[in-house]
PDB file of C-alpha atoms and ligand atoms in Angstrom:
ATOM      1  CA  MET A   1      -8.350 204.962 235.583  1.00 53.00           C
ATOM      2  CA  THR A   2     -10.000 203.752 238.750  1.00 63.00           C
ATOM      3  CA  LEU A   3     -13.622 202.717 238.797  1.00 61.00           C
ATOM      4  CA  ALA A   4     -14.450 205.712 240.986  1.00 60.00           C
ATOM      5  CA  SER A   5     -12.927 208.220 238.574  1.00 61.00           C
ATOM      6  CA  ALA A   6     -14.558 206.472 235.612  1.00 61.00           C
ATOM      7  CA  LEU A   7     -17.919 206.824 237.298  1.00 58.00           C
ATOM      8  CA  ALA A   8     -17.394 210.356 238.585  1.00 58.00           C
ATOM      9  CA  PRO A   9     -18.967 212.195 235.615  1.00 55.00           C
ATOM     10  CA  VAL A  10     -22.040 209.961 235.852  1.00 54.00           C
ATOM     11  CA  ILE A  11     -22.339 210.505 239.590  1.00 52.00           C
ATOM     12  CA  ASP A  12     -21.932 214.258 239.112  1.00 52.00           C
ATOM     13  CA  LEU A  13     -24.737 214.215 236.591  1.00 54.00           C
ATOM     14  CA  VAL A  14     -27.094 212.395 238.925  1.00 60.00           C
ATOM     15  CA  PHE A  15     -26.032 214.241 242.076  1.00 66.00           C
ATOM     16  CA  PRO A  16     -24.613 217.641 241.143  1.00 73.00           C
ATOM     17  CA  PRO A  17     -21.887 218.369 243.703  1.00 81.00           C
ATOM     18  CA  ARG A  18     -23.163 220.456 246.570  1.00 84.00           C
ATOM     19  CA  CYS A  19     -21.507 221.737 249.699  1.00 88.00           C
ATOM     20  CA  PRO A  20     -22.630 219.271 252.397  1.00 84.00           C
ATOM     21  CA  LEU A  21     -22.992 222.098 254.912  1.00 88.00           C
ATOM     22  CA  CYS A  22     -24.930 224.785 253.050  1.00 90.00           C
ATOM     23  CA  GLY A  23     -25.979 223.245 249.735  1.00 88.00           C
ATOM     24  CA  GLU A  24     -23.990 225.696 247.589  1.00 89.00           C
ATOM     25  CA  ALA A  25     -23.071 224.242 244.165  1.00 88.00           C
ATOM     26  CA  LEU A  26     -19.458 223.031 243.937  1.00 86.00           C
ATOM     27  CA  SER A  27     -17.172 222.154 241.056  1.00 81.00           C
ATOM     28  CA  ALA A  28     -16.101 218.804 242.611  1.00 75.00           C
ATOM     29  CA  GLN A  29     -17.873 216.133 244.714  1.00 67.00           C
ATOM     30  CA  ASP A  30     -15.544 215.922 247.650  1.00 72.00           C
ATOM     31  CA  GLY A  31     -15.286 219.255 249.435  1.00 84.00           C
ATOM     32  CA  LEU A  32     -16.905 222.255 251.060  1.00 90.00           C
ATOM     33  CA  CYS A  33     -17.610 225.712 249.655  1.00 91.00           C
ATOM     34  CA  GLY A  34     -15.143 228.454 250.570  1.00 91.00           C
ATOM     35  CA  ALA A  35     -17.436 230.074 253.119  1.00 93.00           C
ATOM     36  CA  CYS A  36     -17.944 226.782 254.981  1.00 93.00           C
ATOM     37  CA  TRP A  37     -14.218 225.966 254.921  1.00 93.00           C
ATOM     38  CA  ASN A  38     -13.688 229.226 256.739  1.00 94.00           C
ATOM     39  CA  GLN A  39     -16.131 228.191 259.465  1.00 95.00           C
ATOM     40  CA  LEU A  40     -14.133 225.089 260.385  1.00 95.00           C
ATOM     41  CA  ALA A  41     -11.820 225.799 263.340  1.00 95.00           C
ATOM     42  CA  ILE A  42      -8.407 224.270 262.650  1.00 93.00           C
ATOM     43  CA  PRO A  43      -6.326 223.971 265.844  1.00 93.00           C
ATOM     44  CA  GLY A  44      -3.019 225.812 265.613  1.00 90.00           C
ATOM     45  CA  ALA A  45      -0.114 227.040 267.734  1.00 92.00           C
ATOM     46  CA  PRO A  46       0.616 227.797 270.516  1.00 95.00           C
ATOM     47  CA  ALA A  47      -0.665 224.505 271.915  1.00 95.00           C
ATOM     48  CA  CYS A  48      -0.043 221.964 274.690  1.00 96.00           C
ATOM     49  CA  GLY A  49       2.967 219.781 273.912  1.00 94.00           C
ATOM     50  CA  LYS A  50       1.188 216.706 275.257  1.00 95.00           C
ATOM     51  CA  CYS A  51      -2.332 216.966 273.870  1.00 95.00           C
ATOM     52  CA  GLY A  52      -2.380 219.815 271.353  1.00 93.00           C
ATOM     53  CA  ARG A  53      -4.954 221.866 273.280  1.00 94.00           C
ATOM     54  CA  PRO A  54      -4.657 225.382 271.834  1.00 93.00           C
ATOM     55  CA  PHE A  55      -3.432 228.106 274.182  1.00 93.00           C
ATOM     56  CA  ALA A  56      -4.209 231.791 274.173  1.00 90.00           C
ATOM     57  CA  ASP A  57      -1.590 233.864 272.366  1.00 89.00           C
ATOM     58  CA  GLY A  58       1.425 234.551 274.532  1.00 91.00           C
ATOM     59  CA  VAL A  59       1.674 231.086 276.145  1.00 92.00           C
ATOM     60  CA  ALA A  60       4.808 229.210 275.044  1.00 94.00           C
ATOM     61  CA  ASP A  61       4.135 226.585 272.374  1.00 95.00           C
ATOM     62  CA  GLY A  62       4.770 223.101 273.751  1.00 95.00           C
ATOM     63  CA  ALA A  63       4.034 223.988 277.379  1.00 96.00           C
ATOM     64  CA  THR A  64       1.773 221.584 279.278  1.00 96.00           C
ATOM     65  CA  CYS A  65      -1.899 222.524 279.683  1.00 95.00           C
ATOM     66  CA  ALA A  66      -3.715 222.438 283.040  1.00 93.00           C
ATOM     67  CA  PRO A  67      -5.727 219.235 282.352  1.00 90.00           C
ATOM     68  CA  CYS A  68      -2.527 217.393 281.290  1.00 94.00           C
ATOM     69  CA  LEU A  69      -0.730 218.669 284.395  1.00 95.00           C
ATOM     70  CA  ALA A  70      -3.626 217.586 286.631  1.00 93.00           C
ATOM     71  CA  SER A  71      -3.679 214.100 285.138  1.00 90.00           C
ATOM     72  CA  PRO A  72      -0.837 213.176 282.767  1.00 93.00           C
ATOM     73  CA  PRO A  73      -2.376 211.597 279.665  1.00 94.00           C
ATOM     74  CA  ARG A  74      -1.799 207.965 278.730  1.00 94.00           C
ATOM     75  CA  HIS A  75      -1.816 208.808 275.018  1.00 97.00           C
ATOM     76  CA  ASP A  76       1.164 210.083 273.057  1.00 96.00           C
ATOM     77  CA  GLY A  77      -0.582 213.025 271.419  1.00 95.00           C
ATOM     78  CA  ILE A  78      -3.923 214.100 270.002  1.00 96.00           C
ATOM     79  CA  ALA A  79      -4.221 214.894 266.305  1.00 95.00           C
ATOM     80  CA  ALA A  80      -7.499 216.766 265.798  1.00 96.00           C
ATOM     81  CA  ALA A  81      -8.545 217.912 262.338  1.00 97.00           C
ATOM     82  CA  THR A  82     -10.893 220.559 263.729  1.00 96.00           C
ATOM     83  CA  LEU A  83     -12.175 221.964 266.981  1.00 95.00           C
ATOM     84  CA  TYR A  84     -15.818 221.081 267.563  1.00 95.00           C
ATOM     85  CA  ASN A  85     -18.108 223.937 266.524  1.00 93.00           C
ATOM     86  CA  ALA A  86     -21.374 224.385 264.634  1.00 93.00           C
ATOM     87  CA  ALA A  87     -19.744 223.645 261.270  1.00 94.00           C
ATOM     88  CA  SER A  88     -17.847 220.491 262.292  1.00 94.00           C
ATOM     89  CA  ARG A  89     -20.890 219.295 264.248  1.00 93.00           C
ATOM     90  CA  LYS A  90     -23.027 219.568 261.129  1.00 92.00           C
ATOM     91  CA  LEU A  91     -20.483 217.571 259.122  1.00 92.00           C
ATOM     92  CA  VAL A  92     -20.284 214.860 261.784  1.00 92.00           C
ATOM     93  CA  LEU A  93     -24.079 214.567 262.033  1.00 91.00           C
ATOM     94  CA  ALA A  94     -24.453 214.360 258.253  1.00 88.00           C
ATOM     95  CA  PHE A  95     -21.767 211.670 258.194  1.00 88.00           C
ATOM     96  CA  LYS A  96     -23.109 209.679 261.126  1.00 85.00           C
ATOM     97  CA  HIS A  97     -26.863 209.924 260.799  1.00 80.00           C
ATOM     98  CA  GLY A  98     -27.534 211.346 257.365  1.00 73.00           C
ATOM     99  CA  ASN A  99     -26.187 208.527 255.253  1.00 66.00           C
ATOM    100  CA  ARG A 100     -23.414 210.739 253.939  1.00 74.00           C
ATOM    101  CA  ILE A 101     -20.682 208.133 254.263  1.00 75.00           C
ATOM    102  CA  ALA A 102     -19.004 209.808 251.277  1.00 77.00           C
ATOM    103  CA  LEU A 103     -18.022 212.608 253.662  1.00 88.00           C
ATOM    104  CA  SER A 104     -15.490 210.201 255.174  1.00 90.00           C
ATOM    105  CA  GLY A 105     -13.042 211.028 252.360  1.00 91.00           C
ATOM    106  CA  LEU A 106     -13.097 214.725 253.192  1.00 92.00           C
ATOM    107  CA  MET A 107     -12.945 214.136 256.955  1.00 95.00           C
ATOM    108  CA  ALA A 108     -10.114 211.597 256.684  1.00 95.00           C
ATOM    109  CA  ARG A 109      -8.145 213.997 254.462  1.00 94.00           C
ATOM    110  CA  LEU A 110      -8.353 216.677 257.150  1.00 95.00           C
ATOM    111  CA  ILE A 111      -7.308 214.224 259.901  1.00 96.00           C
ATOM    112  CA  ASP A 112      -4.498 212.881 257.723  1.00 95.00           C
ATOM    113  CA  ALA A 113      -3.081 216.398 257.398  1.00 94.00           C
ATOM    114  CA  ARG A 114      -2.416 216.369 261.170  1.00 94.00           C
ATOM    115  CA  LEU A 115      -0.666 212.982 261.238  1.00 94.00           C
ATOM    116  CA  GLY A 116       2.823 213.982 260.135  1.00 86.00           C
ATOM    117  CA  MET A 117       4.541 211.531 262.486  1.00 82.00           C
ATOM    118  CA  VAL A 118       2.600 208.488 261.357  1.00 88.00           C
ATOM    119  CA  GLY A 119       4.397 206.182 258.932  1.00 88.00           C
ATOM    120  CA  ALA A 120       3.445 203.087 256.964  1.00 90.00           C
ATOM    121  CA  GLU A 121       4.594 200.785 259.781  1.00 94.00           C
ATOM    122  CA  TRP A 122       1.914 202.158 262.136  1.00 97.00           C
ATOM    123  CA  LEU A 123      -1.333 200.355 262.844  1.00 98.00           C
ATOM    124  CA  VAL A 124      -4.657 202.166 262.506  1.00 98.00           C
ATOM    125  CA  VAL A 125      -7.334 201.089 265.012  1.00 98.00           C
ATOM    126  CA  PRO A 126     -10.850 202.569 265.316  1.00 98.00           C
ATOM    127  CA  VAL A 127     -12.639 203.214 268.602  1.00 96.00           C
ATOM    128  CA  PRO A 128     -15.083 200.284 268.728  1.00 95.00           C
ATOM    129  CA  LEU A 129     -18.874 200.468 268.872  1.00 90.00           C
ATOM    130  CA  HIS A 130     -20.872 197.980 270.883  1.00 87.00           C
ATOM    131  CA  ARG A 131     -22.623 195.565 268.533  1.00 84.00           C
ATOM    132  CA  SER A 132     -26.078 196.745 269.625  1.00 83.00           C
ATOM    133  CA  ARG A 133     -25.241 200.247 268.436  1.00 83.00           C
ATOM    134  CA  LEU A 134     -23.580 198.878 265.311  1.00 83.00           C
ATOM    135  CA  TRP A 135     -26.820 197.109 264.394  1.00 81.00           C
ATOM    136  CA  ARG A 136     -28.829 200.254 264.909  1.00 81.00           C
ATOM    137  CA  ARG A 137     -26.558 202.543 262.915  1.00 80.00           C
ATOM    138  CA  GLY A 138     -25.363 200.015 260.361  1.00 81.00           C
ATOM    139  CA  PHE A 139     -21.731 201.092 260.439  1.00 86.00           C
ATOM    140  CA  ASN A 140     -19.016 202.227 262.809  1.00 92.00           C
ATOM    141  CA  GLN A 141     -18.166 205.787 261.766  1.00 92.00           C
ATOM    142  CA  ALA A 142     -14.736 205.514 263.428  1.00 95.00           C
ATOM    143  CA  ALA A 143     -13.947 202.385 261.410  1.00 96.00           C
ATOM    144  CA  VAL A 144     -14.911 204.114 258.147  1.00 95.00           C
ATOM    145  CA  LEU A 145     -12.548 206.994 258.953  1.00 96.00           C
ATOM    146  CA  ALA A 146      -9.809 204.600 260.103  1.00 97.00           C
ATOM    147  CA  ALA A 147     -10.024 202.706 256.808  1.00 97.00           C
ATOM    148  CA  GLU A 148      -9.633 205.934 254.826  1.00 96.00           C
ATOM    149  CA  ILE A 149      -6.690 207.058 256.945  1.00 96.00           C
ATOM    150  CA  ALA A 150      -4.933 203.687 256.639  1.00 96.00           C
ATOM    151  CA  LYS A 151      -5.385 203.852 252.870  1.00 95.00           C
ATOM    152  CA  ARG A 152      -3.947 207.376 252.674  1.00 93.00           C
ATOM    153  CA  ARG A 153      -0.963 206.481 254.892  1.00 92.00           C
ATOM    154  CA  GLY A 154      -0.301 203.066 253.367  1.00 93.00           C
ATOM    155  CA  ALA A 155      -0.589 201.806 256.957  1.00 95.00           C
ATOM    156  CA  ARG A 156      -2.265 198.649 258.179  1.00 97.00           C
ATOM    157  CA  LEU A 157      -5.880 198.855 259.311  1.00 97.00           C
ATOM    158  CA  VAL A 158      -6.697 196.659 262.320  1.00 97.00           C
ATOM    159  CA  VAL A 159     -10.417 197.245 262.311  1.00 96.00           C
ATOM    160  CA  ASP A 160     -11.096 194.710 265.075  1.00 95.00           C
ATOM    161  CA  GLY A 161      -8.129 195.524 267.312  1.00 97.00           C
ATOM    162  CA  LEU A 162     -10.417 196.734 270.095  1.00 97.00           C
ATOM    163  CA  VAL A 163     -13.766 195.400 271.206  1.00 95.00           C
ATOM    164  CA  ARG A 164     -16.506 197.006 273.280  1.00 93.00           C
ATOM    165  CA  ARG A 165     -17.625 194.265 275.613  1.00 90.00           C
ATOM    166  CA  LYS A 166     -20.531 196.051 277.214  1.00 83.00           C
ATOM    167  CA  ALA A 167     -22.837 198.784 276.015  1.00 81.00           C
ATOM    168  CA  THR A 168     -22.089 201.969 277.933  1.00 76.00           C
ATOM    169  CA  PRO A 169     -24.715 204.610 278.660  1.00 73.00           C
ATOM    170  CA  SER A 170     -24.239 208.069 277.201  1.00 75.00           C
ATOM    171  CA  LEU A 171     -21.342 209.646 279.092  1.00 74.00           C
ATOM    172  CA  GLY A 172     -22.692 213.171 278.651  1.00 72.00           C
ATOM    173  CA  GLY A 173     -23.484 214.842 281.957  1.00 75.00           C
ATOM    174  CA  LEU A 174     -21.305 212.452 283.958  1.00 78.00           C
ATOM    175  CA  GLY A 175     -18.291 213.721 285.870  1.00 79.00           C
ATOM    176  CA  ARG A 176     -14.781 212.463 285.178  1.00 77.00           C
ATOM    177  CA  LYS A 177     -14.830 209.722 287.796  1.00 81.00           C
ATOM    178  CA  ALA A 178     -18.331 208.539 286.879  1.00 83.00           C
ATOM    179  CA  ARG A 179     -17.333 208.336 283.220  1.00 82.00           C
ATOM    180  CA  ALA A 180     -14.275 206.262 284.049  1.00 80.00           C
ATOM    181  CA  ARG A 181     -16.418 204.000 286.223  1.00 82.00           C
ATOM    182  CA  ALA A 182     -19.007 203.521 283.450  1.00 82.00           C
ATOM    183  CA  LEU A 183     -16.208 202.426 281.117  1.00 82.00           C
ATOM    184  CA  THR A 184     -14.480 200.019 283.497  1.00 81.00           C
ATOM    185  CA  GLY A 185     -14.068 196.712 281.708  1.00 84.00           C
ATOM    186  CA  ALA A 186     -16.050 198.002 278.711  1.00 89.00           C
ATOM    187  CA  ILE A 187     -13.206 198.130 276.194  1.00 94.00           C
ATOM    188  CA  GLY A 188     -10.472 195.598 275.591  1.00 95.00           C
ATOM    189  CA  VAL A 189      -8.044 194.310 272.985  1.00 96.00           C
ATOM    190  CA  ARG A 190      -9.233 191.336 270.971  1.00 95.00           C
ATOM    191  CA  ASP A 191      -7.228 188.251 271.919  1.00 94.00           C
ATOM    192  CA  ARG A 192      -6.365 187.363 268.357  1.00 95.00           C
ATOM    193  CA  ARG A 193      -4.954 190.879 267.782  1.00 95.00           C
ATOM    194  CA  LYS A 194      -2.687 190.956 270.824  1.00 94.00           C
ATOM    195  CA  GLY A 195       0.238 189.607 268.800  1.00 95.00           C
ATOM    196  CA  ILE A 196       0.422 192.420 266.276  1.00 96.00           C
ATOM    197  CA  LEU A 197      -0.437 195.172 268.767  1.00 97.00           C
ATOM    198  CA  ALA A 198       2.474 194.301 271.089  1.00 97.00           C
ATOM    199  CA  GLY A 199       5.292 196.754 270.435  1.00 97.00           C
ATOM    200  CA  ALA A 200       3.336 198.588 267.715  1.00 98.00           C
ATOM    201  CA  ASN A 201       2.805 202.300 267.181  1.00 98.00           C
ATOM    202  CA  VAL A 202      -0.931 202.844 266.938  1.00 98.00           C
ATOM    203  CA  VAL A 203      -3.224 205.582 265.615  1.00 98.00           C
ATOM    204  CA  LEU A 204      -6.525 205.363 267.471  1.00 98.00           C
ATOM    205  CA  VAL A 205      -9.301 206.908 265.356  1.00 98.00           C
ATOM    206  CA  ASP A 206     -12.649 208.408 266.360  1.00 96.00           C
ATOM    207  CA  ASP A 207     -14.936 210.948 264.740  1.00 95.00           C
ATOM    208  CA  VAL A 208     -15.511 213.149 267.783  1.00 94.00           C
ATOM    209  CA  LEU A 209     -13.332 213.344 270.876  1.00 94.00           C
ATOM    210  CA  THR A 210     -15.525 214.532 273.731  1.00 87.00           C
ATOM    211  CA  SER A 211     -14.347 214.077 277.314  1.00 79.00           C
ATOM    212  CA  GLY A 212     -11.543 211.743 276.337  1.00 85.00           C
ATOM    213  CA  ALA A 213     -12.875 209.062 278.704  1.00 88.00           C
ATOM    214  CA  THR A 214     -13.619 206.600 275.901  1.00 91.00           C
ATOM    215  CA  SER A 215     -10.340 207.196 274.078  1.00 93.00           C
ATOM    216  CA  ASP A 216      -8.527 206.929 277.421  1.00 93.00           C
ATOM    217  CA  ALA A 217     -10.039 203.498 278.008  1.00 94.00           C
ATOM    218  CA  CYS A 218      -8.951 202.487 274.481  1.00 96.00           C
ATOM    219  CA  VAL A 219      -5.409 203.814 274.996  1.00 97.00           C
ATOM    220  CA  ALA A 220      -5.165 201.991 278.331  1.00 95.00           C
ATOM    221  CA  ALA A 221      -6.253 198.705 276.716  1.00 96.00           C
ATOM    222  CA  LEU A 222      -3.789 199.128 273.830  1.00 97.00           C
ATOM    223  CA  LYS A 223      -0.924 199.912 276.203  1.00 97.00           C
ATOM    224  CA  ARG A 224      -1.805 196.961 278.439  1.00 96.00           C
ATOM    225  CA  ALA A 225      -1.456 194.853 275.293  1.00 96.00           C
ATOM    226  CA  GLY A 226       2.038 196.291 274.845  1.00 97.00           C
ATOM    227  CA  ALA A 227       1.529 199.053 272.243  1.00 98.00           C
ATOM    228  CA  ALA A 228       4.669 201.218 272.168  1.00 97.00           C
ATOM    229  CA  SER A 229       2.768 204.449 271.520  1.00 97.00           C
ATOM    230  CA  VAL A 230      -0.799 205.512 270.822  1.00 97.00           C
ATOM    231  CA  VAL A 231      -1.718 208.753 269.062  1.00 97.00           C
ATOM    232  CA  VAL A 232      -5.396 209.709 269.193  1.00 97.00           C
ATOM    233  CA  ALA A 233      -6.743 211.025 265.876  1.00 97.00           C
ATOM    234  CA  CYS A 234     -10.177 212.600 265.566  1.00 97.00           C
ATOM    235  CA  PHE A 235     -12.125 214.797 263.201  1.00 97.00           C
ATOM    236  CA  ALA A 236     -13.584 217.128 265.835  1.00 96.00           C
ATOM    237  CA  ARG A 237     -12.268 217.734 269.313  1.00 96.00           C
ATOM    238  CA  VAL A 238     -14.590 219.168 271.941  1.00 93.00           C
ATOM    239  CA  LEU A 239     -12.785 221.729 274.078  1.00 89.00           C
ATOM    240  CA  ASP A 240     -15.195 222.372 276.876  1.00 71.00           C
ATOM    241  CA  GLU A 241     -13.264 223.636 279.847  1.00 50.00           C
ATOM    242  CA  ALA A 242     -16.162 222.957 282.220  1.00 46.00           C
ATOM    243  CA  LEU A 243     -16.332 219.354 281.021  1.00 48.00           C
ATOM    244  CA  ALA A 244     -12.552 218.933 281.087  1.00 40.00           C
ATOM    245  CA  MET A 245     -12.274 220.127 284.670  1.00 38.00           C
ATOM    246  CA  THR A 246     -15.087 218.020 286.180  1.00 35.00           C
TER     247      THR A 246
HETATM  248 ZN1   ZN B 301     -20.982 225.610 252.162  1.00 54.21          ZN
HETATM  249 ZN1   ZN B 302      -2.625 219.115 277.256  1.00 54.21          ZN
END
């Protein structure tokens, strides 16, 4: 019996399990109620063969979406647990700002379900936070998810594979070019990790994938260091056509 399972009845007694989204009583700690499960949007088929962006019914599965045609992605696929909506947003905010780190188990389980191609020989690398933000928040939410995913996959976690060398302003509201400019030189591979990243297959983990500018900068850095392939894994993917086309 693990320590966690030995303690579970005690924890349940102190904190009766509740749905983290609506507060409904649950029979187990680590989940959502049925109604809230149904509000999560799980991306399905048909979808873009390069990035997994869902298509309207009738488009051939595996075709290439307009954003991928306009600028071929550097990554080798996006594995998103959910599409960003009110329900996934609430989960992410509770996880990130509400001290509900325990939600990482649930979120990592949903990401893990999309990572069929990832084996134990892969490396799991989180999107880095600048240290000023790390101090403010106390933890890197991407690193917490990456650790859970590595554990589930039996893969190696390289928590410090990437480093954010300069604090970047919020990228919201910036166009595609301005976002890329703001990130120039911001993210790199840590020198002491270059050896294991060369030739490796990498899962890059973040909680929310917004414009893709940050993950793009991470993928570029990993590939410059010689990574053979990089799959982007996230809990919630924002599909905002207006944002994607700017
Ligand atoms: Zn609920
Ligand atoms: Zn695409």
